[in-house]
GROMACS .gro file of N, CA and C in nm:
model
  450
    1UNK      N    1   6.531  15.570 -11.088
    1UNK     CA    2   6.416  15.659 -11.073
    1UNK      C    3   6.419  15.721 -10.934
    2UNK      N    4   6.354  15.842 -10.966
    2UNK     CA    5   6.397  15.945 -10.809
    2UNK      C    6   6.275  15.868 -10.695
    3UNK      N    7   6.291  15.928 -10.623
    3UNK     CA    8   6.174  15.858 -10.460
    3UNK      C    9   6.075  15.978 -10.495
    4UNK      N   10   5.949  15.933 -10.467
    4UNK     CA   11   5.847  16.015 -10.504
    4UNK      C   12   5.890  16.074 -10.368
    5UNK      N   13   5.808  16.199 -10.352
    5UNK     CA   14   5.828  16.328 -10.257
    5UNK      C   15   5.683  16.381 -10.239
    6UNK      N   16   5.654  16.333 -10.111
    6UNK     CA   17   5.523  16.416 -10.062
    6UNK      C   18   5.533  16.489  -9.958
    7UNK      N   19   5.425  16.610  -9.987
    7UNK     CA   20   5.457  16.729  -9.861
    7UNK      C   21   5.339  16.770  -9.850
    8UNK      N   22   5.287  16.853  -9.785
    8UNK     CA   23   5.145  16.989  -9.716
    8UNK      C   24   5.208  17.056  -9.824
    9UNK      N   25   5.082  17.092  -9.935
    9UNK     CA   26   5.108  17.219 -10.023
    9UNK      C   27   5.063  17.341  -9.904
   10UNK      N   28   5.135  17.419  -9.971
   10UNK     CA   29   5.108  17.539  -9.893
   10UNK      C   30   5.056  17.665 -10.047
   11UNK      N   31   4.992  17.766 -10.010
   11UNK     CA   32   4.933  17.867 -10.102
   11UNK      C   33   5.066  17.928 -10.253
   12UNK      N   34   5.185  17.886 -10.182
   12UNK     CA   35   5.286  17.908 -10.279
   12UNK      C   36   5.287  17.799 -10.408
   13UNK      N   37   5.226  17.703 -10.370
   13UNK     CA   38   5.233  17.577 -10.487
   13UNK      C   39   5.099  17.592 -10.554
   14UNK      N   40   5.036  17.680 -10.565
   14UNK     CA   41   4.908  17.670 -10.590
   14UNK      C   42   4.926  17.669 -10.750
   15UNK      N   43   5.055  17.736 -10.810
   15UNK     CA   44   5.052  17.761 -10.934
   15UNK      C   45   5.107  17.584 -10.997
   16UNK      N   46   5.162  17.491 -10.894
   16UNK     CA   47   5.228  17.399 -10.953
   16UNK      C   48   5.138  17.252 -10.934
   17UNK      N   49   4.978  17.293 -10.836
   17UNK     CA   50   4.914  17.196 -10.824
   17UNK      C   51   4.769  17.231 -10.942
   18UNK      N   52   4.772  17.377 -10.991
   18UNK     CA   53   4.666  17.392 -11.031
   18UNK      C   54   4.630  17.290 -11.171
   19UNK      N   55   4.742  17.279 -11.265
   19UNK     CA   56   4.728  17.205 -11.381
   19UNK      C   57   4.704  17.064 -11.369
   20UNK      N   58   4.706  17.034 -11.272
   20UNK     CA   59   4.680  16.887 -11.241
   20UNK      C   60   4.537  16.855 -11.150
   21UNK      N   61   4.528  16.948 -11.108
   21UNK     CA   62   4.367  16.997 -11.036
   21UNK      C   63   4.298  17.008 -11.177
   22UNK      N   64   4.296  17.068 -11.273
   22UNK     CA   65   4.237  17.053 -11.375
   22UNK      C   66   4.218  16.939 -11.485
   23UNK      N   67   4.347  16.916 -11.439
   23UNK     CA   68   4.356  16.776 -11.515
   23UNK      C   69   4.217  16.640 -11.429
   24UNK      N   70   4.264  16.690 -11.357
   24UNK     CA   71   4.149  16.613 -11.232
   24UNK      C   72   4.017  16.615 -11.283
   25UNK      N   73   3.972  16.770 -11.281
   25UNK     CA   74   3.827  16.821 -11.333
   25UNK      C   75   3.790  16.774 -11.471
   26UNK      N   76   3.859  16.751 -11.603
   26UNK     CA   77   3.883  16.729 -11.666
   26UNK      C   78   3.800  16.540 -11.705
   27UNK      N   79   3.938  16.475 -11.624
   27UNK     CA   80   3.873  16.330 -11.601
   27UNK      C   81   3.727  16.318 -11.589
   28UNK      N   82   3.671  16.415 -11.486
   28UNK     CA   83   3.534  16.391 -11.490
   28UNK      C   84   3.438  16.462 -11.564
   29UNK      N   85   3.494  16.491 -11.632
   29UNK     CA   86   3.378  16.598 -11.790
   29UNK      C   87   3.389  16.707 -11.801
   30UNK      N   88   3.488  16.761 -11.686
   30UNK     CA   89   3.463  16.937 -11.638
   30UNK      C   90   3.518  16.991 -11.753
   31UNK      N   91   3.501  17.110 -11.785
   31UNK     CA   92   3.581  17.150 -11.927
   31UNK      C   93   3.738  17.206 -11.830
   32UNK      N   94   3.777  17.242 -11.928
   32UNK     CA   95   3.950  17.323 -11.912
   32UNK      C   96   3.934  17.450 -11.832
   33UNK      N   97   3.945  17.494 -11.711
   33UNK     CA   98   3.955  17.599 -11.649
   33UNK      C   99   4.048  17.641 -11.548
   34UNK      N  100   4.184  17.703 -11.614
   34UNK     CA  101   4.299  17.659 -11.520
   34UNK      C  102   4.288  17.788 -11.406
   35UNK      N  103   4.194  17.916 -11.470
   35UNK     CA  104   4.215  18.024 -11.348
   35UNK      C  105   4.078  17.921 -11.263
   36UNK      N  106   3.988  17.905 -11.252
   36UNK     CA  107   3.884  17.864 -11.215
   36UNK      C  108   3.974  17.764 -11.091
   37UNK      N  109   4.027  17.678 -11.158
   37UNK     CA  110   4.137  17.569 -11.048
   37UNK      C  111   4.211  17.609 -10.969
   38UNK      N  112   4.271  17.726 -11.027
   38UNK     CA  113   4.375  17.803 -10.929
   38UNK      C  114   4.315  17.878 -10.818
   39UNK      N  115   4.186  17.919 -10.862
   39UNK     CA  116   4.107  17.990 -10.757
   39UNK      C  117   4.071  17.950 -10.652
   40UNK      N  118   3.979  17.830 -10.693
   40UNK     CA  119   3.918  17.660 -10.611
   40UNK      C  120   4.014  17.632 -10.488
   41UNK      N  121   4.165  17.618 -10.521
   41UNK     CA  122   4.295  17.576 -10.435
   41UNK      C  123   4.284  17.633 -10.340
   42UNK      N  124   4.336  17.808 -10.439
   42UNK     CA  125   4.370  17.934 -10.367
   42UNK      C  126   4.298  17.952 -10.208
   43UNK      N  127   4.130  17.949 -10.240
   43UNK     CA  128   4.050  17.959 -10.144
   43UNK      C  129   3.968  17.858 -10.068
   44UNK      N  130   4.023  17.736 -10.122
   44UNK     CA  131   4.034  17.627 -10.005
   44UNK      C  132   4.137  17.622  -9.897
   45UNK      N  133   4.303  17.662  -9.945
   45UNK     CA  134   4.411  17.658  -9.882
   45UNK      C  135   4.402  17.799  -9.793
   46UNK      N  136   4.398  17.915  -9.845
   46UNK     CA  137   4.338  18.039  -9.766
   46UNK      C  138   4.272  18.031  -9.643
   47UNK      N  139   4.160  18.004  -9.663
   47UNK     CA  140   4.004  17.915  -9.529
   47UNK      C  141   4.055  17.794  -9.469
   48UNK      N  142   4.149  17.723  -9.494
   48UNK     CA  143   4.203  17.617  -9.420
   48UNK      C  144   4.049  17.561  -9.423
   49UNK      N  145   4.022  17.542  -9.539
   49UNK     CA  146   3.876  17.406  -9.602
   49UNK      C  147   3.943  17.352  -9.608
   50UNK      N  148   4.040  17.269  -9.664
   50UNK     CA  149   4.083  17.179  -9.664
   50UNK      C  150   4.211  17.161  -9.681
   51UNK      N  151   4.326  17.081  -9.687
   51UNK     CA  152   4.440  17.040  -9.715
   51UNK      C  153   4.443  16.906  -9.818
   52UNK      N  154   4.572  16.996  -9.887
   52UNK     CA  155   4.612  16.899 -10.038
   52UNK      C  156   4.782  16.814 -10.022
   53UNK      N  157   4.784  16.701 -10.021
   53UNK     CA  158   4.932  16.697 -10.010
   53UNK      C  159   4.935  16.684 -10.185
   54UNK      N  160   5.093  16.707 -10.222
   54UNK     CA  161   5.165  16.708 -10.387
   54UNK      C  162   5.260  16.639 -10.349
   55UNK      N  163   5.232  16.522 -10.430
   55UNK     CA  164   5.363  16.468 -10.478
   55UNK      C  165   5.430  16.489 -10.580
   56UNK      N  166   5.522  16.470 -10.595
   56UNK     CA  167   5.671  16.557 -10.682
   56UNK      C  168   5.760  16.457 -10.686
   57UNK      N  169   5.823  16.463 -10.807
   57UNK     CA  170   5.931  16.364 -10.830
   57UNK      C  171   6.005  16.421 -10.910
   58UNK      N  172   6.148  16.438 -10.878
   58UNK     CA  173   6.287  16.528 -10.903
   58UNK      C  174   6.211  16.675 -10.921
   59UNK      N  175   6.133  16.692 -10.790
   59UNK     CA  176   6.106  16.831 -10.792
   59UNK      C  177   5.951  16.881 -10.907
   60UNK      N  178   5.945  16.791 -11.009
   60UNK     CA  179   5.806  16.783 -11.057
   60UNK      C  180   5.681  16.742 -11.028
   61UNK      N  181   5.574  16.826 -11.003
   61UNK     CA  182   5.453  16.779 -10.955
   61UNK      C  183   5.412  16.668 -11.041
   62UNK      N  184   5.353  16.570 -10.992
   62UNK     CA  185   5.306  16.425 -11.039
   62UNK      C  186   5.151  16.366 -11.010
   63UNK      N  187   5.137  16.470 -10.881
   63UNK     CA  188   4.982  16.418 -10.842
   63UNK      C  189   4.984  16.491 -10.727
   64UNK      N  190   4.817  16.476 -10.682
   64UNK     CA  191   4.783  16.548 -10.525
   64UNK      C  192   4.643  16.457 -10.484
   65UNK      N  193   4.678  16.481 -10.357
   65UNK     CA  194   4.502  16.452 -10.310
   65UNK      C  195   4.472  16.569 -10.195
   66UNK      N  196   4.333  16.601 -10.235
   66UNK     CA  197   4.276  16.698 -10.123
   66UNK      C  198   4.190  16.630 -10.037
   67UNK      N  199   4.181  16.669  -9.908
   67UNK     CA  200   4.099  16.608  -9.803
   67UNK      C  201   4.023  16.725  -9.755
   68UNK      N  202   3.938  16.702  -9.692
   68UNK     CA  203   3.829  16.766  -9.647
   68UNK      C  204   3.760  16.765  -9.491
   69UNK      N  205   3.770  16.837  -9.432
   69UNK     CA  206   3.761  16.796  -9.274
   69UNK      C  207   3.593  16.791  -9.271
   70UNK      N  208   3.523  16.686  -9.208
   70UNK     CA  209   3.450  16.616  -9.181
   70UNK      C  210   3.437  16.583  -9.036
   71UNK      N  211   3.358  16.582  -8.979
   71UNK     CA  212   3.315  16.597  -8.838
   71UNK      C  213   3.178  16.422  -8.772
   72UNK      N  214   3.189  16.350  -8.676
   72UNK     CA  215   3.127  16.222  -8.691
   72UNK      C  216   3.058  16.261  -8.527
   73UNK      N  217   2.947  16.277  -8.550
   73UNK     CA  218   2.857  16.317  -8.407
   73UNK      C  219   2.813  16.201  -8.315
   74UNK      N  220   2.860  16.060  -8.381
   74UNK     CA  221   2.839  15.955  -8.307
   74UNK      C  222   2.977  15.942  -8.251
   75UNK      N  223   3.073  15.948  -8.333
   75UNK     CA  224   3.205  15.947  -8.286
   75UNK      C  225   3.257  16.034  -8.162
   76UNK      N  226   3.189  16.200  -8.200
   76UNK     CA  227   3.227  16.290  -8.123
   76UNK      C  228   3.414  16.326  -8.179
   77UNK      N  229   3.408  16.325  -8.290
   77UNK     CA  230   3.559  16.314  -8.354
   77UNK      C  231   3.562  16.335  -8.503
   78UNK      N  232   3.685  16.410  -8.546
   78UNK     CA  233   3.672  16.484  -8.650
   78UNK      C  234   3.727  16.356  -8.719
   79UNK      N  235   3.697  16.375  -8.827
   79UNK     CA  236   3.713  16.240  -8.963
   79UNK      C  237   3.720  16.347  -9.093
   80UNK      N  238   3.845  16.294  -9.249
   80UNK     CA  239   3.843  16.299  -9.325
   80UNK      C  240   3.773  16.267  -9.432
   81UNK      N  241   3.759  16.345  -9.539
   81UNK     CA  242   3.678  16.321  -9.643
   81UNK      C  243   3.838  16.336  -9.750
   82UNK      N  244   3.874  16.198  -9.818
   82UNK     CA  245   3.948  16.232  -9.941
   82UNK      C  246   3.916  16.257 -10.057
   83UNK      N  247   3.853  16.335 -10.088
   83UNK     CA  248   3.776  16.352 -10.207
   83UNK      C  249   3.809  16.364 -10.344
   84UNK      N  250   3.959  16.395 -10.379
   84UNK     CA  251   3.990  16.433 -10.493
   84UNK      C  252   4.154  16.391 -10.473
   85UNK      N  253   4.211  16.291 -10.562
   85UNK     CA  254   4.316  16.195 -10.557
   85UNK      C  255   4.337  16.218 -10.735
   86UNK      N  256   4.448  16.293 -10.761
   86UNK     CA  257   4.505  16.262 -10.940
   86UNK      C  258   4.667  16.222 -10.948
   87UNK      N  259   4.686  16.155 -11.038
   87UNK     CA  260   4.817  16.140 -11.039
   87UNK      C  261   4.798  16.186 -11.219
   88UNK      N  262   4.949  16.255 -11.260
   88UNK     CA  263   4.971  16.272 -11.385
   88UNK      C  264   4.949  16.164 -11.494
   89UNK      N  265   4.960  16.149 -11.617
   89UNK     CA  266   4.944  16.041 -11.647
   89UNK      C  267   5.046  15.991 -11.717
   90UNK      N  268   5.153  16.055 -11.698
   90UNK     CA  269   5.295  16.001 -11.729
   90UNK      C  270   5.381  15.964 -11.579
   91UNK      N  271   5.330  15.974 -11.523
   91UNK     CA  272   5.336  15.950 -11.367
   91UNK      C  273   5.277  15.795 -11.304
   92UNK      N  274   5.205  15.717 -11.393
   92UNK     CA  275   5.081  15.682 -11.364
   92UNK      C  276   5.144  15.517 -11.340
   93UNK      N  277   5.116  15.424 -11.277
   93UNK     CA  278   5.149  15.270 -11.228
   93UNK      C  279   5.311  15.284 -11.190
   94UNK      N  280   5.331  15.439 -11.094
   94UNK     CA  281   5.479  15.403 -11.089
   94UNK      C  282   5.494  15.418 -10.908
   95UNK      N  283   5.374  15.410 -10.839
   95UNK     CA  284   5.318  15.424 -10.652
   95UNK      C  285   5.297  15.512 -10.654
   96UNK      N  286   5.243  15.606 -10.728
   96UNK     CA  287   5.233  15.806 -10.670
   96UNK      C  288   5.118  15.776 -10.598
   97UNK      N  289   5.002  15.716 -10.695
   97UNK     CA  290   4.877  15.743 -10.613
   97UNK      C  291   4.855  15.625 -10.434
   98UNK      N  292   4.936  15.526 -10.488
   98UNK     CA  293   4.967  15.452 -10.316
   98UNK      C  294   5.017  15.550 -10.208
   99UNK      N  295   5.104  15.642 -10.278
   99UNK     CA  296   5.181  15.693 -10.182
   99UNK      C  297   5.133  15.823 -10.126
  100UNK      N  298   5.025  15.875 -10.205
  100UNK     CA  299   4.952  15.987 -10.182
  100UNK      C  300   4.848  15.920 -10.060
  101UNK      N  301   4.781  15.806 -10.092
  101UNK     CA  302   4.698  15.747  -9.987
  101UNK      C  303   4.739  15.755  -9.896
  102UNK      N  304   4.836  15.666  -9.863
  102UNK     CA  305   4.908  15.655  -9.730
  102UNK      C  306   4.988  15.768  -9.693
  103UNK      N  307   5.019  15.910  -9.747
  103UNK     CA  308   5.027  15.967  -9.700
  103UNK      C  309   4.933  16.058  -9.618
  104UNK      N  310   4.783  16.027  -9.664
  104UNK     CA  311   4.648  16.083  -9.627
  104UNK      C  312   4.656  16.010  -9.541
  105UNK      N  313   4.676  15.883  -9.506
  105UNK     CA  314   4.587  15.773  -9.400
  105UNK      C  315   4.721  15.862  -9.256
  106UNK      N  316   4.853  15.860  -9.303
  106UNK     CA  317   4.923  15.940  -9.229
  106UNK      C  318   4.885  16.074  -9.138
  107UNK      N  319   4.848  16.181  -9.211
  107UNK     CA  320   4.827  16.267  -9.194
  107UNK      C  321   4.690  16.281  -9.095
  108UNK      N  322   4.575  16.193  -9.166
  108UNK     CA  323   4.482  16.186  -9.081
  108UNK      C  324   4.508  16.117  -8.890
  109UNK      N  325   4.574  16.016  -8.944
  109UNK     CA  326   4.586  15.945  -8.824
  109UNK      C  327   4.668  16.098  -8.708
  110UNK      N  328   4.781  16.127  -8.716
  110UNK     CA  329   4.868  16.255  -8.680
  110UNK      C  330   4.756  16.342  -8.666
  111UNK      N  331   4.654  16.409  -8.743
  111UNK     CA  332   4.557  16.474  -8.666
  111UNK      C  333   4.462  16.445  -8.531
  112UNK      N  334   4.483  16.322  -8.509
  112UNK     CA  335   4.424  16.271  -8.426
  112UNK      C  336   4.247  16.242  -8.465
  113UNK      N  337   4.232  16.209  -8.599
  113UNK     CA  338   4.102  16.181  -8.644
  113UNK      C  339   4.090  16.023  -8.614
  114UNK      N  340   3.938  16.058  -8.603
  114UNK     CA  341   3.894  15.890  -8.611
  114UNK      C  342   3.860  15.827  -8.761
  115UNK      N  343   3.860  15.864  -8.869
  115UNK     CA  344   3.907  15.809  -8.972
  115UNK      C  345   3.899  15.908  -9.096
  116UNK      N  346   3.928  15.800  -9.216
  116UNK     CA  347   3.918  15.869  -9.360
  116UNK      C  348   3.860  15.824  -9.427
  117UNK      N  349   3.759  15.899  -9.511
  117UNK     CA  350   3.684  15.822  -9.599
  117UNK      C  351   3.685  15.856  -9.705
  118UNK      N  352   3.692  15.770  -9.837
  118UNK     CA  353   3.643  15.792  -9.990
  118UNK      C  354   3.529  15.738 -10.024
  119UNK      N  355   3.525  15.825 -10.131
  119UNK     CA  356   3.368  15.780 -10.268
  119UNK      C  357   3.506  15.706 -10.408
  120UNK      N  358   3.426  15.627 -10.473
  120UNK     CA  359   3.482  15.594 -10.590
  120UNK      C  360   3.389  15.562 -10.711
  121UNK      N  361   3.362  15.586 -10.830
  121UNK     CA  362   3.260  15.541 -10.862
  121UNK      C  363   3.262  15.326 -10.890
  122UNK      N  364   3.149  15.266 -10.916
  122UNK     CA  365   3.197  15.122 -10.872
  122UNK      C  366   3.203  15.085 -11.001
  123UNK      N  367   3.230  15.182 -11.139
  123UNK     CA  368   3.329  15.093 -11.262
  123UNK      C  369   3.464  15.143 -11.248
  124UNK      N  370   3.468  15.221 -11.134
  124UNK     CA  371   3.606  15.262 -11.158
  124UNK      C  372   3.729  15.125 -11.094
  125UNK      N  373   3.739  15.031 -11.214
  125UNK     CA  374   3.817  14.899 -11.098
  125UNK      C  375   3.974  14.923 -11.105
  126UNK      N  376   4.046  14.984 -11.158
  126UNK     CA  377   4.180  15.004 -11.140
  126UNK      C  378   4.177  15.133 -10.978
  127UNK      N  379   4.127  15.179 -10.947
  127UNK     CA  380   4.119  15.293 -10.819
  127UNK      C  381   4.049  15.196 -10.720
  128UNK      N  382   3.924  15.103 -10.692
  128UNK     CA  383   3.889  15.027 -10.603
  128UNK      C  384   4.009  14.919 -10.602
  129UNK      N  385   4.105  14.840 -10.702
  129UNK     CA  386   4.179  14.727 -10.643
  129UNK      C  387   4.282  14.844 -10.610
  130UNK      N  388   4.336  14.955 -10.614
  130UNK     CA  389   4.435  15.005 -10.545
  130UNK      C  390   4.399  15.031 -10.388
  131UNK      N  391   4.264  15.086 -10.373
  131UNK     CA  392   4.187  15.117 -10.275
  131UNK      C  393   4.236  14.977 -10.167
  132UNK      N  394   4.185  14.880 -10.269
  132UNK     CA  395   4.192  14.723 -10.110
  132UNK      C  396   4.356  14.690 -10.093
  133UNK      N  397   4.424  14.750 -10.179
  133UNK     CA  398   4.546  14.637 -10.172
  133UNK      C  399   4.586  14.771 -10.088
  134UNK      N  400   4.568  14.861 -10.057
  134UNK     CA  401   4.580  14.990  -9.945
  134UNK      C  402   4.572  14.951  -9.814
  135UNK      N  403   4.497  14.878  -9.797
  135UNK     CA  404   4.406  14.855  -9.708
  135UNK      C  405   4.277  14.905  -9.655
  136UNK      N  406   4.189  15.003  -9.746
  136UNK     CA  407   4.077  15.062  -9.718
  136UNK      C  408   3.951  14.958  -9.720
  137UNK      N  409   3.881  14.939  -9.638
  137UNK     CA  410   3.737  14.874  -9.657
  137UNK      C  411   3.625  14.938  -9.757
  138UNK      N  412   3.590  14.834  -9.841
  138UNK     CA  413   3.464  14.838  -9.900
  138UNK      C  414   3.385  14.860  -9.871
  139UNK      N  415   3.269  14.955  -9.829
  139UNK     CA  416   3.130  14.929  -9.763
  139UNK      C  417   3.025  14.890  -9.811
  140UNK      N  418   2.956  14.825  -9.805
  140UNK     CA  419   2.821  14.799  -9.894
  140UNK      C  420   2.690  14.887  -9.869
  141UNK      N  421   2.713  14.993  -9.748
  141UNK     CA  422   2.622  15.116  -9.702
  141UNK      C  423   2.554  15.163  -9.893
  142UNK      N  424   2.397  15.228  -9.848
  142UNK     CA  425   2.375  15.244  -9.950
  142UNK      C  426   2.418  15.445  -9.955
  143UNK      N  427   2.373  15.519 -10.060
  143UNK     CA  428   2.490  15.639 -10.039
  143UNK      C  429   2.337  15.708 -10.107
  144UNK      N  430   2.319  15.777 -10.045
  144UNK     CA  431   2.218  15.853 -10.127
  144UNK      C  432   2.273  16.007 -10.145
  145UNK      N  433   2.254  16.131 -10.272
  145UNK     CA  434   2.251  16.243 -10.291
  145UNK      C  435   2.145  16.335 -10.346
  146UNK      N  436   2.176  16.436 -10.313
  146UNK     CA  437   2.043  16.532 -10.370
  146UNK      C  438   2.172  16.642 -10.441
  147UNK      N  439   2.168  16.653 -10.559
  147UNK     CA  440   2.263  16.775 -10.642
  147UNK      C  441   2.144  16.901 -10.663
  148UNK      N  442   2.221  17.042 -10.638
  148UNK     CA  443   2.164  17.120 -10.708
  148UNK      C  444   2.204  17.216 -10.782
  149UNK      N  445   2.190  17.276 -10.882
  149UNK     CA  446   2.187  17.334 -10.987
  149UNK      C  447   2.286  17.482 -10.972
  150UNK      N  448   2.370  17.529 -11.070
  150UNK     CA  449   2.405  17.659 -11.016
  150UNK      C  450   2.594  17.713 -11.037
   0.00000   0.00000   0.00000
C-alpha cells in the first residue's frame, strides 16, 4: 500500500477536494451540493479564511481537514479552529484521518500558534478514541451556541 500524501491544497485542487467536502456535508444531513462545495473551498482558499490540507494516496484524494484561524485575547496569540476533518470511506481505518491530524497539529505548531482546537459531537466514539490516542485533550468546559436562520 502507497504512503498516504499530505500537502496545503491550493485553489487548483479545489475540483479534487470538492467531492469529498460534500461528502463531508452530506455525513451531517446536508443534502448533495457539489457546485455549492466547490464554491465554499473556492472562497475560503481565495480570502485565505482558511486552509485545507488533502490527503492523497497514489495521487487520489482520500480525505482533507480545514482549519480556521482563530485568534485567543488572553493568549494574545493566534490559535486554530479544525473544524471539518473527512476521510473517504474506502479510505477509512487505513491512518488518513491520524495523519491529517497530525498534520494540522504540524502546521499549526510551524505557524507559530498557541494551539488547535476541535468540536466533536460526544456519540461520535470512533472520532473521540482517535482524538485521545492523538494526543488531543478532552475538555469538560461547558460549550454554549446561539444558531441563526438563513
Amino acid at each position: 500500500m502507497t504512503a498516504i500524501q499530505i500537502r496545503l491544497a491550493l485553489l487548483d485542487d479545489i475540483d479534487a477536494i470538492a467531492p469529498l467536502f460534500d461528502a463531508y456535508r452530506g455525513f451531517y444531513d446536508q443534502p448533495s451540493d457539489l457546485e455549492r462545495a466547490r464554491q465554499w473551498l473556492h472562497d475560503r482558499l481565495q480570502r485565505a479564511e482558511s486552509v485545507v490540507l488533502l490527503a492523497t494516496r497514489d495521487d487520489v484524494p482520500v480525505g482533507f481537514t480545514q482549519l480556521y484561524p482563530m485568534f485567543s485575547s488572553v493568549r494574545t496569540a493566534r490559535t486554530w479552529l479544525l473544524n471539518d476533518l473527512y476521510v473517504d470511506a474506502s479510505a477509512r481505518r487505513g491512518g488518513v484521518a491520524r495523519a491529517l491530524l497530525d498534520a494540522a497539529a504540524d502546521f499549526a505548531r510551524e505557524d507559530g500558534a498557541a494551539g488547535i482546537a476541535l468540536e466533536t459531537m460526544r456519540d461520535n466514539a470512533p472520532a473521540r478514541a482517535l482524538y485521545r490516542a492523538a494526543g488531543w485533550h478532552e475538555e469538560q468546559t461547558q460549550c454554549y451556541s446561539l444558531g441563526f436562520t438563513g
